Structures are given as structure tokens and as C-alpha cells.
XYZ file of C-alpha atoms in Angstrom:
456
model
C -34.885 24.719 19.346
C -33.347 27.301 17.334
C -31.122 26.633 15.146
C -27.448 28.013 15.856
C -26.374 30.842 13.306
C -23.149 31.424 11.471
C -22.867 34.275 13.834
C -23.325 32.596 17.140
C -20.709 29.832 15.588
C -18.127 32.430 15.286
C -19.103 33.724 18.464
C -18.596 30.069 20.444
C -15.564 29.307 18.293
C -12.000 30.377 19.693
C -10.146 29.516 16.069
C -10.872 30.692 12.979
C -14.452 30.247 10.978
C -13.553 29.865 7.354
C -16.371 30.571 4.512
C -16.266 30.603 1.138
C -16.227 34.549 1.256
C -12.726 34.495 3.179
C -9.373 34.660 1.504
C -8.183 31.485 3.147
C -10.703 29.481 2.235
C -9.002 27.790 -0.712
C -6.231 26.946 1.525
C -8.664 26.120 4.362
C -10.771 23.153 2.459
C -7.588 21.562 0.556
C -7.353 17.842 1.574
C -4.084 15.332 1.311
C -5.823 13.866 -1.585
C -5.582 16.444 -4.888
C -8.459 14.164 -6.439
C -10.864 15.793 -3.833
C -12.138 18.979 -4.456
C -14.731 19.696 -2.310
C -16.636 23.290 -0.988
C -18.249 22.849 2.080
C -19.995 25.802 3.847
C -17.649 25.999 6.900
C -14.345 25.082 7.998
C -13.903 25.503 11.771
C -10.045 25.747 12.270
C -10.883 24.029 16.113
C -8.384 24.925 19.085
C -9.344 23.340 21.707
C -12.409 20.819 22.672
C -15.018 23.959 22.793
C -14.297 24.460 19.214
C -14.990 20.921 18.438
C -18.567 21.100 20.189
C -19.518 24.116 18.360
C -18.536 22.422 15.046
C -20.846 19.392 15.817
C -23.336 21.400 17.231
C -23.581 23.599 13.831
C -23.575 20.686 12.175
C -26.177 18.603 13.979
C -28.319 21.866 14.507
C -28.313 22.624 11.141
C -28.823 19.404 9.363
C -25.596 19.395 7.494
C -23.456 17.455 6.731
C -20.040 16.760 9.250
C -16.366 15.819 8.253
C -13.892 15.367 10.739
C -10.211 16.120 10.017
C -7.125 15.752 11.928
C -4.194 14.789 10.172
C -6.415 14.758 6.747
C -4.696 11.663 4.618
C -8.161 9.962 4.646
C -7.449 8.998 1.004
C -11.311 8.553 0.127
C -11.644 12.456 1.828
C -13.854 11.792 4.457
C -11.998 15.208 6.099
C -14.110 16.967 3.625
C -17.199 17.659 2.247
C -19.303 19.792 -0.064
C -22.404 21.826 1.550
C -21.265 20.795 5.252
C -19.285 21.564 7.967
C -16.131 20.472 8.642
C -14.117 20.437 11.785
C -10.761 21.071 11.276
C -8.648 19.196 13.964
C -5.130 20.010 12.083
C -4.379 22.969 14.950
C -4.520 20.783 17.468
C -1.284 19.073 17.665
C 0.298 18.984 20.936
C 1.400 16.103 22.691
C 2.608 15.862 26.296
C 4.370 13.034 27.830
C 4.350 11.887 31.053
C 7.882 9.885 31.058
C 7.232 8.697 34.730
C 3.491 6.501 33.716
C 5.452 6.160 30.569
C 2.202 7.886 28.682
C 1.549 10.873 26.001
C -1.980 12.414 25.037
C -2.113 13.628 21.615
C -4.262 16.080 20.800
C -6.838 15.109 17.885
C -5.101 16.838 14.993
C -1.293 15.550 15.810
C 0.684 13.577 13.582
C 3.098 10.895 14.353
C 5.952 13.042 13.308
C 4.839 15.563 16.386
C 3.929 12.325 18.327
C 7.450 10.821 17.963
C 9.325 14.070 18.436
C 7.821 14.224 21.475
C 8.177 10.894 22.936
C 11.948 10.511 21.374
C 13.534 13.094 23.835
C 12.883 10.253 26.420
C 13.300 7.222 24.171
C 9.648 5.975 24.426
C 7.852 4.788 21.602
C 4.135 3.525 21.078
C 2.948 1.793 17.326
C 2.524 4.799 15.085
C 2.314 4.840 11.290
C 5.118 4.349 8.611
C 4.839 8.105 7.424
C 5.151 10.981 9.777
C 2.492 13.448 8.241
C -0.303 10.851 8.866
C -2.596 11.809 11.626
C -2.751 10.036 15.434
C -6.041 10.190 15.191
C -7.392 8.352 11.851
C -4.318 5.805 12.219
C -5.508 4.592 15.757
C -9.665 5.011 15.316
C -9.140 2.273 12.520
C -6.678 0.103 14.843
C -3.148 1.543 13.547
C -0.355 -0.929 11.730
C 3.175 0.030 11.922
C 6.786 -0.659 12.339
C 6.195 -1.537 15.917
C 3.051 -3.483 15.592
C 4.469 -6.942 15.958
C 6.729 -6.527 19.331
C 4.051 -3.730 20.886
C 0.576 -4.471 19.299
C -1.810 -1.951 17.334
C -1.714 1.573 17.904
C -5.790 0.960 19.441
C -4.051 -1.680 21.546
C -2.181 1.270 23.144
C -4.951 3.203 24.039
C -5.644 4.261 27.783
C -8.450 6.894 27.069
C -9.951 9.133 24.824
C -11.482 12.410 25.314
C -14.630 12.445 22.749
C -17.078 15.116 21.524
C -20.404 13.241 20.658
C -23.127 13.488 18.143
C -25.033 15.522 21.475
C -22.359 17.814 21.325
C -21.253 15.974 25.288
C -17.491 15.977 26.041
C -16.885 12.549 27.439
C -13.975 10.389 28.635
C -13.474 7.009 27.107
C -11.770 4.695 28.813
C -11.862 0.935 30.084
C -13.754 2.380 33.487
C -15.807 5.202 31.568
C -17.924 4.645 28.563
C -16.315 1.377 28.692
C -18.412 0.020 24.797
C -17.588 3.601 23.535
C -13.920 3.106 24.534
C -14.228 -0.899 22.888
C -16.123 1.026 19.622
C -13.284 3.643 19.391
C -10.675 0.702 18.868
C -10.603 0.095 15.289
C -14.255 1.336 14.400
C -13.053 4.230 12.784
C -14.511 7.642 13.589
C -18.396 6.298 13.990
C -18.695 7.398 17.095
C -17.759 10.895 17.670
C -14.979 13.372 17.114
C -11.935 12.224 19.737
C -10.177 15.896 20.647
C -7.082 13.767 22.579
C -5.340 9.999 22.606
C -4.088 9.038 25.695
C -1.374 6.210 25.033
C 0.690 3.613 26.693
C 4.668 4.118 25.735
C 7.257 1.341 25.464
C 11.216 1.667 25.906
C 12.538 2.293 22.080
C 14.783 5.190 21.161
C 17.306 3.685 18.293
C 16.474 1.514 15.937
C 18.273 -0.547 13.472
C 16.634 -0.685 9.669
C 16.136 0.668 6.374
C 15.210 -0.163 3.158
C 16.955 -3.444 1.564
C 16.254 -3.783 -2.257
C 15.900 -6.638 -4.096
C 15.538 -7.769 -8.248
C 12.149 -8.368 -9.283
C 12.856 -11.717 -10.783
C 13.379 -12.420 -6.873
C 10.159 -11.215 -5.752
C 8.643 -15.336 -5.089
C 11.515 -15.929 -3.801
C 11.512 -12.808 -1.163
C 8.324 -12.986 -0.411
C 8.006 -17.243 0.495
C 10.847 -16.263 2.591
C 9.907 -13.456 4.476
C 6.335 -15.336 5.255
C 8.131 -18.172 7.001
C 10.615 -15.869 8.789
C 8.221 -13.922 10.325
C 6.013 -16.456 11.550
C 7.939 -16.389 14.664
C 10.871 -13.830 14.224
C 12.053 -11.997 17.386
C 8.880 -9.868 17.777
C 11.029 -6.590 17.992
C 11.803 -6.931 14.356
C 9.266 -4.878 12.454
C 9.319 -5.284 8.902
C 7.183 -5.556 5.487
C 8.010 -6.329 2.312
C 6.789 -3.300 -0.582
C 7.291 -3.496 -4.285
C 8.528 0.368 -5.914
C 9.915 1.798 -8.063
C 13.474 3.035 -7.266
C 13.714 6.886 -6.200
C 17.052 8.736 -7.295
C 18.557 7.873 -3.814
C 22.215 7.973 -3.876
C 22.557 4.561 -1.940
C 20.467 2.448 -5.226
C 23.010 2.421 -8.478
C 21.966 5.202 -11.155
C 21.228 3.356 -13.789
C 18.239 1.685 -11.720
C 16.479 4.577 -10.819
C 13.091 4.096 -11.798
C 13.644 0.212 -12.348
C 10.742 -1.410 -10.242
C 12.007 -3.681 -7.315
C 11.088 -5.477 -4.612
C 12.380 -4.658 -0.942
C 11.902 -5.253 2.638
C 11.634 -2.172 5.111
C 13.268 -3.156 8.012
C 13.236 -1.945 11.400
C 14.951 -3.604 14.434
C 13.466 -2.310 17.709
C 15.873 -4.424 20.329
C 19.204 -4.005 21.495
C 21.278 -1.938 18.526
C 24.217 -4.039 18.476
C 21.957 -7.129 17.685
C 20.559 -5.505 14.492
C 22.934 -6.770 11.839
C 22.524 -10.216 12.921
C 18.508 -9.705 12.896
C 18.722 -8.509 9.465
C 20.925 -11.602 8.366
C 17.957 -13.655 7.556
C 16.536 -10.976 5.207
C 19.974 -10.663 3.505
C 19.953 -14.715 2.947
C 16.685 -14.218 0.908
C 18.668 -13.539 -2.342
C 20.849 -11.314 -3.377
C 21.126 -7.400 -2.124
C 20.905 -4.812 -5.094
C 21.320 -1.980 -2.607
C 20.426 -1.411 0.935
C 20.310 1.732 3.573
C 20.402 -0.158 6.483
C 22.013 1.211 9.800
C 20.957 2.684 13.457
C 19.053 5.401 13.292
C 16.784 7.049 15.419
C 12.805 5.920 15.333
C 11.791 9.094 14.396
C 13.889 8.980 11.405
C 12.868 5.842 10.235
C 9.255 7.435 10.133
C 9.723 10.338 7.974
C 12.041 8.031 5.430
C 9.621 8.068 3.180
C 7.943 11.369 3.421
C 9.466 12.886 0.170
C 7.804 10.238 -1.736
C 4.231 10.927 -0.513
C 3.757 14.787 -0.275
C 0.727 16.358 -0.190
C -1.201 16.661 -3.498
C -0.726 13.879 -5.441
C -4.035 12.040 -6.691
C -4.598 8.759 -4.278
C -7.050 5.930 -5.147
C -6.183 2.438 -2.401
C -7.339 -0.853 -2.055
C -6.522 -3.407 0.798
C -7.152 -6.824 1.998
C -6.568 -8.589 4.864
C -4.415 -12.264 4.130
C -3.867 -15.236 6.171
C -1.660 -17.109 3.942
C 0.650 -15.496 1.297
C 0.229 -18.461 -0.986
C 1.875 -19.453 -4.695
C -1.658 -18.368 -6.441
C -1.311 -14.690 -4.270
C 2.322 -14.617 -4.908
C 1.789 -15.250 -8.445
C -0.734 -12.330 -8.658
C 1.871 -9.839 -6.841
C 4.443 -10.809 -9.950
C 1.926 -10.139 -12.617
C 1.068 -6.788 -11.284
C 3.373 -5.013 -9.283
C 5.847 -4.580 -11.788
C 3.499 -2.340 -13.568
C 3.410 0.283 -11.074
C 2.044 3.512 -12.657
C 4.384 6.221 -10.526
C 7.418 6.567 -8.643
C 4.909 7.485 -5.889
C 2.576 4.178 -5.976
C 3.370 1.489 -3.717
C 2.122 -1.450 -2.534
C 3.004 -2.765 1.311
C 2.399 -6.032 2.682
C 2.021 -5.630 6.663
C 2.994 -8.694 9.103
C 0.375 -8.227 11.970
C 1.101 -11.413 14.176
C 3.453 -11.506 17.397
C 1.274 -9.191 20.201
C -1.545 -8.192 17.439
C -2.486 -11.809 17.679
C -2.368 -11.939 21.465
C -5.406 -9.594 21.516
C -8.869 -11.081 21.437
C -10.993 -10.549 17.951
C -14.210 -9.383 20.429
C -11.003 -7.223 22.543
C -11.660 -4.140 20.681
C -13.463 -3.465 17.199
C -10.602 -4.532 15.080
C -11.681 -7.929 14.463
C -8.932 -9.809 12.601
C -6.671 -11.260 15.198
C -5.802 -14.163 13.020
C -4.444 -12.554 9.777
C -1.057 -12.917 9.121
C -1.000 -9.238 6.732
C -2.741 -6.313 5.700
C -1.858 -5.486 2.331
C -2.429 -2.484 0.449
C -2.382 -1.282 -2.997
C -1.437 2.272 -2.863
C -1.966 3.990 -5.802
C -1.053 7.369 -5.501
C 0.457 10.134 -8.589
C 1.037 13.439 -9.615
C -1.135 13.659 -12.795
C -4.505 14.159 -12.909
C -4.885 13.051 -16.417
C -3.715 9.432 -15.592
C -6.102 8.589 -13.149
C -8.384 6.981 -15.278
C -5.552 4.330 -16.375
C -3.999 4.652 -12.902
C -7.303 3.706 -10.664
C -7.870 0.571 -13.096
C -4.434 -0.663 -12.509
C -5.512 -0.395 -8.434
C -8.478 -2.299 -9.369
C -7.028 -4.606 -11.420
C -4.057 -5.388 -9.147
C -6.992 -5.836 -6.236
C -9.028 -7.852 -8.312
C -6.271 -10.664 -8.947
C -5.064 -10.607 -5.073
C -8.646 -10.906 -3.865
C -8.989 -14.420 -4.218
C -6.475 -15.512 -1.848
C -7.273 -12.852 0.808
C -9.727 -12.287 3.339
C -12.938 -10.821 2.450
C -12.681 -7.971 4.909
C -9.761 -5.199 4.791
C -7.981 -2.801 6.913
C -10.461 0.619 6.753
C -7.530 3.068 7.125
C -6.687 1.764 3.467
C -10.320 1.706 2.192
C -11.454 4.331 -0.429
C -14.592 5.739 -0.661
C -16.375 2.658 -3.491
C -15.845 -0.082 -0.186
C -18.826 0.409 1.624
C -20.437 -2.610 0.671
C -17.635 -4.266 2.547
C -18.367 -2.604 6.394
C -19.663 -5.843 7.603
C -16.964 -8.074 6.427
C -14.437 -5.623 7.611
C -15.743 -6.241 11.307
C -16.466 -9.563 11.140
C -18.611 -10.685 14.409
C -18.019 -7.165 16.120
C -20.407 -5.706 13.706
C -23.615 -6.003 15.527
C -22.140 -4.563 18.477
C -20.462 -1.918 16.542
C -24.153 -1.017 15.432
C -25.666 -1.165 18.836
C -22.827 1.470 20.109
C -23.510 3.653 17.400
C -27.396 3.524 17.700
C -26.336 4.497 21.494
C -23.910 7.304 20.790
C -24.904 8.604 17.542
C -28.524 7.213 16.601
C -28.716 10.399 13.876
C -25.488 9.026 11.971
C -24.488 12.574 12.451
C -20.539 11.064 11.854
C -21.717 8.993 8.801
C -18.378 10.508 6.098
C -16.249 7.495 7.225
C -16.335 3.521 6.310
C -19.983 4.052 8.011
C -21.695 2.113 10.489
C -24.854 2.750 10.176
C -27.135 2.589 13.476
């Protein structure tokens, strides 16, 4: 078969073909990640689900390699590459929402902020990420954590359908009737399989929230953090919240003289009845004492781009994560050593409660395999300067290193970077073997292999 020419690609494409002869084309290959700097030989700005098909069928054609991009905060840069093709999702962002079904379909390049302005107009809400500019897509192929997680289950757990472009350049539907181990793959197995154009979700009733950010002194953090693993054992499952260890921004709510102090704080967020948030919160506020809090209704939506300032585009990102079962003394004692070294006002490191309905999903359910863990923790390094990252990436690794011991072997792959591919099978757990068998089905070439890859 002939192969298809750059020509014919522009032809077949409705969006924009971007080469490195075009003007736009350092603007067109730029990634969320400023430590990835990477030329491939195409960017197809995709439109619509024809677009996507072309790019794949370039790709595949041609023997080059494919990246897939749709909200593009894949912090190892899997939305990039050098030499290949990539398929740029990021104009594909609408979302409709079908209030009656309570459902939305994303397109493949939406973020949560578009996702959540749309579904906010008629106070429905599905599990999304904690920062608005983070993609539908990546967050639920790799089984999506968030505020709502506890009370509504994983973003995957959401899922209705999916409409996917496959390594055969086929447009197919996804669902628990149609492509039924595709649909099971696309839950947490990352994006293996093929390059999904639209989400169809399940919504849930939740408009108003009640939350914020509640700070606490370091010398507290043992204290906080024994705490908050009993509480949330079995806490009301509408309460969403995770305890994160940052520095202080120069918010007007923390006192002056602590801005830039590192603390520890829990990020609250009450999704049941409004007027019964300040008596949810009273546990966390029993902990030890309150150096400054921003606590209060707010919408949802708001509560998801709180923390958008602090993680624009362009800073240098290097992440590790592990999944925990148990916060014990010896993992507790690691998170004192460490966090209070964090390198930039940017870094951060989350600790995830993923019990209540996450655990009330089978591990062989869907591909995300670790029903039973209590957290996902991550260790988010992420900073302006270029020149640190040396000194920046070994305090990731060392801080990883130390908590490794007392976690699960496995991790969450949304917070992988690109040096944990030796850990794929742990990460899956028994649903690795049929994770391979899908992918030997769907995409036997390993045409989508720039991902935590599954190979066939």
C-alpha cells in the first residue's frame, strides 16, 4: 500500500498541519512540561474524529512515531515526540450535557475547567482532577483521583462510553455492550489502546461545595497526618479531602511573615448539604492547631482552579508516586524528613484518600487494579528554573526513595514520569495479562507505545 503523503495528510485533515517550516510551529510542539523540548515532523491540530484518523493513519503508514495530546500535562511528555507525528487533541474541547440522563461527552482535548463549566450551570458534577487545565482525557484513561473520588468513585468509574480511533485507523464505540474488553482496557490502562476523540460520563447532583485549604505547622505534620488516616477511614464519603505539604504562596488569608514557610495542610472539600460543612470540617480543625485557613462555600468549579496560579504552564516537572495501604510511623517519619525541603513554591506533594466507592469497585472491574489502597501519593516536583533541575529531580528521587518502603510497589500512572517503565506490571497488578491480550487485539503494532506502555 502506498504510503500516505504530507500532501494527502493536509488534504484529509480539516485543522491545521503544522511543520517545522510553518511559523506556528514553535508554538504548535510546546508541551506543559518546559523540560521537554521535542521536534517532531507533524503536529495535526485535529477538529473532529476525521482528523484523528488521518493523524494515526500518517503515523502508522509511515512508520513513525505517534503522540497523543489532549490536555498535554503528561509530565514525562508522552504528548510529544521528536521525528513523529503528533495528534493534537487540544481543539477539541466541547462538552455537552444532557441534564435529563444526567450525562456529558467531552470531547478528547477538554479540560476539567471546560468540563465543570459545563456541567455547573445545572449543578452536576462527575470526579474530575484537582487542577482545571488538566485534560479529561489523560486524567480518566489512567483511572482519575479527585476531590470527588471518595463519595462518587474514579473518574473511569464514571465512564458510559468512549468513542476511539484505533491503531487501524477504525472509529469505534466503547462501551459495556460494544467492545466490551476495549471499554474494561480504557479504564485505567492509560492511552494503550487507541486515541479516545470523546468521554461519555455519568453526572452526580453537586453544585456548592464547602472547602479550602486549612494550614497547619510543620512540627504538626505526625500529628495531622495519624489523624487524618483514622478520620477518613470511614468519614461521610461526601467529604473529599487530602492532606499536601507546601510551601506558603503570598495569599492574603496565610500571615506575611510565613510566606514561603513550608507547612502542612489539608484541602478540603465538602460535597453534601452546605450548611453541614462547618461541622464536617470540625474534625480536621481538632487535628491541632489552625495557622490559617480559606475555608467557605464555594462553587465546585472554583475549588478546581484554586490552585491553578501555582502550576502554570512552563515550569520544569519531574513526579514520582506510590500507591499506600497504611500511612504508618516509618512512612510518616519519611514525609517529616523530606517534605520540609521542598525545592519551589511550585513543588508539592499530595497524599490522595481513595477508599469509600473506589473500594466498592472490583480490582478485575476495570484496569485500575488497586481497589484496596488506602492513598495515592505523589511527589510533585515541579519549578521555574532550568538550572536547578539537577538538584531538584534528586530531591524527587530521594523523597521517593525513603517513602518506598512502606508503599505499594505499583503507582498511580497519571503521576509516573518517563524512568518508571520497569514498573508497568506492578502498576496493574493481576490485570496485566489481560491488559496485554487487549492490546495484542487492538494494537498488535504498539503503534500507541509513548505512554506507561503495554507492550502486546
Amino acid at each position: 500500500m502506498a504510503k500516505l503523503s504530507m500532501e494527502q495528510l493536509r488534504e484529509r485533515v480539516h485543522g491545521a498541519v503544522v511543520t517545522p517550516d510553518d511559523d506556528d510551529y514553535d508554538e504548535a510542539r510546546k508541551v506543559y512540561n518546559a523540560m521537554i523540548d521535542k521536534r517532531p515532523t507533524v503536529v495535526v491540530r485535529c477538529v473532529n474524529a476525521g482528523d484523528v484518523m488521518a493523524a494515526v493513519d500518517f503515523a502508522r503508514e509511515n512508520e513513525l512515531d505517534l503522540a497523543v495530546r489532549g490536555g498535554g500535562h503528561s509530565v514525562p511528555g508522552f504528548g510529544t515526540c521528536d521525528g513523529g507525528v503528533v495528534a493534537d487533541l487540544s481543539g477539541m474541547r466541547g462538552v455537552r450535557v444532557d441534564p435529563v440522563r444526567r450525562t456529558a461527552r467531552a470531547e478528547g482535548g477538554a479540560t476539567w475547567g471546560d468540563f465543570n463549566a459545563a456541567t455547573h450551570a445545572f449543578g452536576l458534577a462527575t470526579t474530575g482532577g484537582i487542577i482545571s487545565t488538566t485534560g479529561v482525557g489523560g486524567l480518566t484513561l489512567g483511572g482519575g483521583i479527585g476531590y470527588l473520588s471518595r463519595g462518587l468513585g474514579l473518574s473511569c468509574d464514571n465512564l458510559i462510553s468512549a468513542d476511539v480511533v484505533t491503531a487501524d485507523g477504525r472509529f469505534l464505540l466503547a462501551s459495556e455492550e460494544e467492545h466490551d474488553d476495549l471499554f474494561w482496557a480504557l479504564r485505567g490502562g492509560g492511552g494503550n489502546f487507541g486515541a479516545v476523540t470523546s468521554f461519555e460520563f455519568r453526572l452526580s447532583p453537586v453544585k456548592d461545595i464547602y472547602g479550602g485549604p486549612i494550614l497547619y505547622e510543620m512540627a504538626d505534620a505526625a500529628t495531622v497526618l495519624r489523624s487524618f488516616s483514622d478520620y477518613i477511614a470511614d468519614a461521610p464519603e461526601e467529604l473529599g479531602a487530602f492532606p499536601a505539604f507546601q510551601l506558603a504562596p503570598p495569599l492574603p488569608f496565610i500571615p506575611e511573615n510565613r510566606h514561603g514557610d513550608p507547612f502542612i495542610l489539608i484541602v478540603s472539600c465538602w460535597a453534601g448539604p452546605l450548611d453541614e460543612g462547618q461541622r464536617a470540617l470540625q474534625a480536621f480543625h481538632d487535628f491541632a492547631p489552625v495557622v490559617a485557613e480559606h475555608v467557605g462555600p464555594m462553587p465546585y468549579p472554583a475549588l478546581n482552579t484554586a490552585f491553578d496560579g501555582l502550576v502554570p504552564p512552563g515550569l520544569q516537572h519531574y513526579w514520582k508516586a506510590n500507591f499506600v495501604t497504611e500511612l504508618s510511623d516509618a512512612a510518616i517519619a519519611a514525609h517529616e524528613q523530606h517534605a520540609p525541603r521542598l525545592p519551589a513554591l511550585n513543588s508539592t506533594i499530595h497524599i490522595y484518600p481513595i477508599n469509600g466507592a473506589c473500594h466498592r469497585v472490583a480490582p478485575e472491574a476495570t484496569a485500575f487494579a488497586y481497589r484496596d489502597a488506602s492513598f495515592a501519593t505523589v511527589i510533585a516536583g515541579m519549578w521555574p528554573d532550568p538550572s536547578a533541575n539537577e538538584a531538584n529531580i534528586a530531591w524527587v528521587r530521594d523523597y521517593y526513595d525513603a517513602t518506598a518502603p512502606y508503599s505499594e510497589e505499583g503507582g498511580y500512572v497519571n503521576f509516573m514520569a518517563d524512568d518508571d517503565q520497569d514498573r508497568i506490571r506492578a502498576n496493574y497488578k493481576t490485570n496485566y495479562d489481560r491488559l496485554v491480550e487487549v492490546k495484542g487485539k487492538y494494537d498488535a503494532g504498539n503503534l500507541f507505545h509513548l505512554n506507561q506502555n503495554i507492550k502486546p
